[in-house]
Coordinates of C-alpha atoms in Angstrom, one line a residue:
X1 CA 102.3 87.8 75.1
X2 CA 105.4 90.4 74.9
X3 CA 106.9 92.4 77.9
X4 CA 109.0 95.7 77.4
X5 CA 112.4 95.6 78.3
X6 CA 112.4 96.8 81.9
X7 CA 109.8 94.1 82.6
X8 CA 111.7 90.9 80.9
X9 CA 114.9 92.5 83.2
X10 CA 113.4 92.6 86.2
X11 CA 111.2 89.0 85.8
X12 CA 114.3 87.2 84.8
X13 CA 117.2 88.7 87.2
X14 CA 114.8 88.9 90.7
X15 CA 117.7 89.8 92.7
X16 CA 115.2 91.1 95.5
X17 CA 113.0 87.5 95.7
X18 CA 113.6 85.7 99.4
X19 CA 112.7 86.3 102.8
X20 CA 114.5 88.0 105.6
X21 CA 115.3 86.3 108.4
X22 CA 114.1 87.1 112.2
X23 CA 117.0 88.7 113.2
X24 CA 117.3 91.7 110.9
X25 CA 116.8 95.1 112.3
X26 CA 113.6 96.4 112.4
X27 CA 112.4 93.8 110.2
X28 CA 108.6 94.0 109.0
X29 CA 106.2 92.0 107.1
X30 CA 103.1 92.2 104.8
X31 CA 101.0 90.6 102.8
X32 CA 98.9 91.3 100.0
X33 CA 96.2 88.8 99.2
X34 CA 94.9 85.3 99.9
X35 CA 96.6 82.0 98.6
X36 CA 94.4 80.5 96.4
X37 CA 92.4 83.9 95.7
X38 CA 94.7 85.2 93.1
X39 CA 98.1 87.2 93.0
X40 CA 99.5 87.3 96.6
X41 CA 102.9 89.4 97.7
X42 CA 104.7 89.0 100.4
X43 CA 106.9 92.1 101.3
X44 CA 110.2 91.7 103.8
X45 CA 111.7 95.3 104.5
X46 CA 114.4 96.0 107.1
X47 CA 116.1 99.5 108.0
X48 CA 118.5 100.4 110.4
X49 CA 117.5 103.5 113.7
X50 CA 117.4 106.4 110.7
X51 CA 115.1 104.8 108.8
X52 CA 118.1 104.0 105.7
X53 CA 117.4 100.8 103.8
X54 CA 119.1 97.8 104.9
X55 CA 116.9 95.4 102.5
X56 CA 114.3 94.7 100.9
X57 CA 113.0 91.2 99.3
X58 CA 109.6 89.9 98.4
X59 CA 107.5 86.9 96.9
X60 CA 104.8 86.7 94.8
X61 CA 103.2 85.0 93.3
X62 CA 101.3 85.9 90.1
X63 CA 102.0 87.4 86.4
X64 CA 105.1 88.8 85.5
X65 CA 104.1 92.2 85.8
X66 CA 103.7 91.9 89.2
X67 CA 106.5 90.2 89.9
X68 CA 109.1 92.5 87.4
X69 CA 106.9 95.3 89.4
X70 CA 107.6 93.6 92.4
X71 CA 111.9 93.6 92.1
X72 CA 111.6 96.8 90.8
X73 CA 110.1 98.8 94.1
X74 CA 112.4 96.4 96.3
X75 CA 115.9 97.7 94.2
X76 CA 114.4 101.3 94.4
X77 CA 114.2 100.9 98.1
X78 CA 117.4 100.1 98.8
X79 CA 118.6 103.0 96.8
X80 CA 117.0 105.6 97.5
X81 CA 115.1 104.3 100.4
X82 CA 111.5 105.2 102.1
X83 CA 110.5 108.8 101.1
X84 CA 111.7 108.2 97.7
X85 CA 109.4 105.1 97.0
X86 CA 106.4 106.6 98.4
X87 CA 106.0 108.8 95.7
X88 CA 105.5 106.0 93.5
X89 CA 102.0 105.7 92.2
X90 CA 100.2 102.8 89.9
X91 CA 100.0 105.3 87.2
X92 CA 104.0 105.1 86.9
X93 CA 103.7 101.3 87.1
X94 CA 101.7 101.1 84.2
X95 CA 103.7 103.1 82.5
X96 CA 107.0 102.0 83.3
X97 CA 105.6 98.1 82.4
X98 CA 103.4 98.7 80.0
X99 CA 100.9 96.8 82.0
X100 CA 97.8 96.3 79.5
X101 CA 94.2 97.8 80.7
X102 CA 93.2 94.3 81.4
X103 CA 95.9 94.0 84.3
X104 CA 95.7 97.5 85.7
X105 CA 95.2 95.9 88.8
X106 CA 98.4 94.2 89.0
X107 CA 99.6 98.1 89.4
X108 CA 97.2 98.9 92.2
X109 CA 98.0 95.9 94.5
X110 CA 102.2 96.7 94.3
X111 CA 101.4 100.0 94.8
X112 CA 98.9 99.6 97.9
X113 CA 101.4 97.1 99.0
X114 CA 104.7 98.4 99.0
X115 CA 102.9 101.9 100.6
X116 CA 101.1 99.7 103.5
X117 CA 104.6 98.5 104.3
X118 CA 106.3 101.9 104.5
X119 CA 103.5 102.9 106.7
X120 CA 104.1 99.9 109.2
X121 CA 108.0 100.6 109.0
X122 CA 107.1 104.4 110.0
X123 CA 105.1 102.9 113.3
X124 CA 107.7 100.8 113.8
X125 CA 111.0 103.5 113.8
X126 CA 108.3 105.9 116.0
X127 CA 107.7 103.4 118.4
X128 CA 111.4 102.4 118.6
X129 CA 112.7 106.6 118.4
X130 CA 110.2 107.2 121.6
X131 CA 111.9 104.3 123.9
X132 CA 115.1 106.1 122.9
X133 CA 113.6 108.9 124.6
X134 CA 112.8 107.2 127.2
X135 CA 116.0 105.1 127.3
X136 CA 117.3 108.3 127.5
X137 CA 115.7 110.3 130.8
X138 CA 117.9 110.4 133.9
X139 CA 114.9 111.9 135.7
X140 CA 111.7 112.0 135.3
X141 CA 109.1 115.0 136.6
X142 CA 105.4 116.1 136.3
X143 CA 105.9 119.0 138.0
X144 CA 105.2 121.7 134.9
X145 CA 101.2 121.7 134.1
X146 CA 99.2 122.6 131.5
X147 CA 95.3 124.0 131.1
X148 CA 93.1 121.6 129.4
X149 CA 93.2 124.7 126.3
X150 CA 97.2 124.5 126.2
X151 CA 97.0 120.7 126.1
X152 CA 94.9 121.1 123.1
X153 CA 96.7 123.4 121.9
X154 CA 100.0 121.3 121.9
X155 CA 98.0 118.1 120.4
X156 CA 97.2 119.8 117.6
X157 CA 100.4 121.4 116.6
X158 CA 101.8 117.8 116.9
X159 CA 99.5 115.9 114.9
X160 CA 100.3 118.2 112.1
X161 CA 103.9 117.3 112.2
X162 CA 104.7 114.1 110.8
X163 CA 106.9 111.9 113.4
X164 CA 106.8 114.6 115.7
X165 CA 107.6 113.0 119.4
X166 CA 106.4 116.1 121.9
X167 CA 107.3 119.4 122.5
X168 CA 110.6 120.8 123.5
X169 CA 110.4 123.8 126.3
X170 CA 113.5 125.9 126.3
X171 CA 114.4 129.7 127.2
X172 CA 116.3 132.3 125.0
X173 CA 118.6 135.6 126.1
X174 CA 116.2 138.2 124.5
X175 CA 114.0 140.8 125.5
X176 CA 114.3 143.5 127.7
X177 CA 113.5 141.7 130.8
X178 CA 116.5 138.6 130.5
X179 CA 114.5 135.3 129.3
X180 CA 112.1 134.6 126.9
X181 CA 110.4 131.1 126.3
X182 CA 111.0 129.1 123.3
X183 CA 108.7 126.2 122.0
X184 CA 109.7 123.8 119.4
X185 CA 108.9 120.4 118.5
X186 CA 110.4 117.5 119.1
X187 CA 111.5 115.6 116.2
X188 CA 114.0 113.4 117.6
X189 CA 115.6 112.0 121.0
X190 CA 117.2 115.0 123.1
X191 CA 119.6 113.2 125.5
X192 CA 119.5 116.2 127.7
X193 CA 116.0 116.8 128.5
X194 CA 113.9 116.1 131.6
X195 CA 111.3 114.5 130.0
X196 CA 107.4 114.0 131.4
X197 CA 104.6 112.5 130.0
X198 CA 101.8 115.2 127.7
X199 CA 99.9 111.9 126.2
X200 CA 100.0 108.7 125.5
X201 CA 101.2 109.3 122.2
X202 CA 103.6 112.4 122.9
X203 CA 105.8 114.1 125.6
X204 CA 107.0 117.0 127.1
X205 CA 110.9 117.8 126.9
X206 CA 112.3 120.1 129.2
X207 CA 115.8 121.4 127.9
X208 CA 117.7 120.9 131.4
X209 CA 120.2 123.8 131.0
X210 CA 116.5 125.8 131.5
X211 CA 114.8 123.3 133.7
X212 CA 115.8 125.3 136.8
X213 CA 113.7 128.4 135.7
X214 CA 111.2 126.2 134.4
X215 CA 110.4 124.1 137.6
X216 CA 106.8 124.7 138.1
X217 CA 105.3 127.0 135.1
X218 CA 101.9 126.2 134.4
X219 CA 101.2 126.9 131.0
X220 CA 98.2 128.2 130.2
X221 CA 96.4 129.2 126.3
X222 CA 94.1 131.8 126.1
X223 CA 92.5 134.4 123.9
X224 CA 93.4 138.0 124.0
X225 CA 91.1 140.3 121.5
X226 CA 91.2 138.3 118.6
X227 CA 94.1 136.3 119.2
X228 CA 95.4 133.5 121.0
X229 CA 98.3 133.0 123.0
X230 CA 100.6 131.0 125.2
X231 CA 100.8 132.2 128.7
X232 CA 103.6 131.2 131.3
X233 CA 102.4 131.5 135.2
X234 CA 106.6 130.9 136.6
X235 CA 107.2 130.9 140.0
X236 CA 110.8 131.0 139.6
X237 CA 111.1 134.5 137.8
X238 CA 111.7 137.7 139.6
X239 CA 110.3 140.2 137.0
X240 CA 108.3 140.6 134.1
X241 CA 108.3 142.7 131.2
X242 CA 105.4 144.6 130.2
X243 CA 104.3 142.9 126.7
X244 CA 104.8 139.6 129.4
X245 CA 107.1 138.1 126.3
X246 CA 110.3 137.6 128.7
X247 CA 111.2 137.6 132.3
X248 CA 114.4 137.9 134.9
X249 CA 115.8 135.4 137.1
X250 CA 118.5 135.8 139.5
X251 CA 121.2 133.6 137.5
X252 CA 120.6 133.3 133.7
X253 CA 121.1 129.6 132.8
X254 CA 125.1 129.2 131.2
X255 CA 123.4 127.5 127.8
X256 CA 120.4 130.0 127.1

C-alpha cells in the first residue's frame, strides 16, 4: 500500500499524539468508537476564556489515514483554532489523503469526531462565559417584567444568535421627547449591568447608567395593524412622545 506525501508526514512525525493532563484549562474529552470494534479516537482539546487554542492531542488507534488525519486536524487547531476547523468536511479529507473508496469511512469518523468535540468545547466556554456574568452582578433584581408574548419574543431572537447570553436593555439621547430604548443582545459578560434572570438558559442585562429610568418597565409585545412591536409601560418617565418611540425624565442618565 502507498500513502501521498502529506499522509506519510503526518503518520511518521505525530507531534499532536498524547493526552492532556486534568489540569489544563477547559480541558475536554471525546471518544470515537469501541475498543475492540474497530478504529477508535480519542480527542484531548484545551482553550483558554476566548475560546484560542491552547492544545490539542489525540490517540487512535487504526489505519494510517486515520491517524495522519488525526495529527493533521489537531496541528490545524492550534493554528487557526475552532471556527477554522469546523469548516472542514470528509470530502477535503479524502482529498487531502487520498483515502481510497474502500476507507471513505476513515474520513467520516475524524470528521464527526473532531466536530463533536468543538461542539462540547462551545457548551463548555458558554457555560463558563455565563458564571462570568454572574461572577460579575453586584446586585441582582426582578423587578422589570415581561408579557408571556415579549418573553417569546426575546427567546426567539436569542436562539437565532449563536452564543448569545440574554438581552441587553439600554436607553439612547434621541427623539423628540429625551430617551429612547435600545435592545441588543448580549454576546458577552457586561461588568456593569444589573443582571436578572429571563430563562434558564438566558438573562436579562440592565445597562446600570439606565437602570434608574428603567426600574419597573414591563415590557410588553403586541401587534399593531400588521406589525409587531415592543411596548415599554415606565413608571419612571414624565412624558411621552406621540409615535410612543422615546420618553422624558427629569435627569437624563450622564452615559446615555
Amino acid at each position: 500500500m502507498t500513502y501521498n506525501k502529506l499522509t506519510e508526514s503526518c503518520f511518521f512525525e505525530a507531534r499532536h499524539a498524547g493526552t492532556l493532563k486534568e489540569g489544563a484549562p477547559n480541558l475536554v474529552y471525546h471518544r470515537s468508537g469501541q475498543a475492540g470494534f474497530g478504529d477508535v479516537i480519542d480527542l484531548y482539546l484545551a482553550c483558554d476564556a476566548q475560546g484560542g487554542v491552547v492544545a490539542a492531542r489525540f490517540q487512535a488507534s487504526g489505519n494510517p489515514w486515520l491517524i495522519a488525519a488525526c495529527e493533521w486536524m489537531c496541528a490545524r487547531f492550534e493554528a487557526q483554532g475552532i471556527a477554522a476547523v469546523a469548516e472542514i468536511d470528509y470530502q477535503t479529507l479524502i482529498e487531502n489523503f487520498d483515502i481510497p473508496r474502500a476507507r471513505y469511512p476513515v474520513a467520516l469518523q475524524v470528521e464527526d469526531a473532531f466536530k463533536a468535540i468543538i461542539s462540547e468545547m462551545r457548551t463548555r466556554l458558554e457555560k463558563k462565559i455565563m458564571t462570568e456574568v454572574q461572577k460579575h452582578i453586584s446586585e441582582k433584581k426582578e423587578d422589570i417584567t415581561l408579557s408571556p408574548s415579549a418573553l417569546r419574543h426575546f427567546t426567539g431572537m436569542l436562539a437565532a444568535k449563536e452564543g448569545a447570553l440574554g438581552v441587553l436593555l439600554s436607553v439612547k439621547k434621541t427623539g423628540c421627547s429625551g430617551l429612547s430604548y435600545v435592545v441588543d443582545t448580549l454576546s458577552e459578560p457586561k461588568e456593569d449591568a444589573i443582571i436578572q434572570s429571563l430563562t434558564d438558559k438566558w438573562v436579562l442585562a440592565v445597562d446600570r447608567a439606565a437602570y434608574p429610568w428603567l426600574r419597573g418597565v414591563h415590557i410588553d409585545y403586541v401587534r399593531e395593524g400588521l406589525n409587531m412591536r415592543l411596548v415599554f409601560q415606565n413608571p419612571n418617565q414624565t412624558g411621552q412622545c406621540g409615535c410612543g418611540e422615546s420618553f422624558t425624565v427629569d435627569t437624563l442618565p450622564k452615559n446615555a
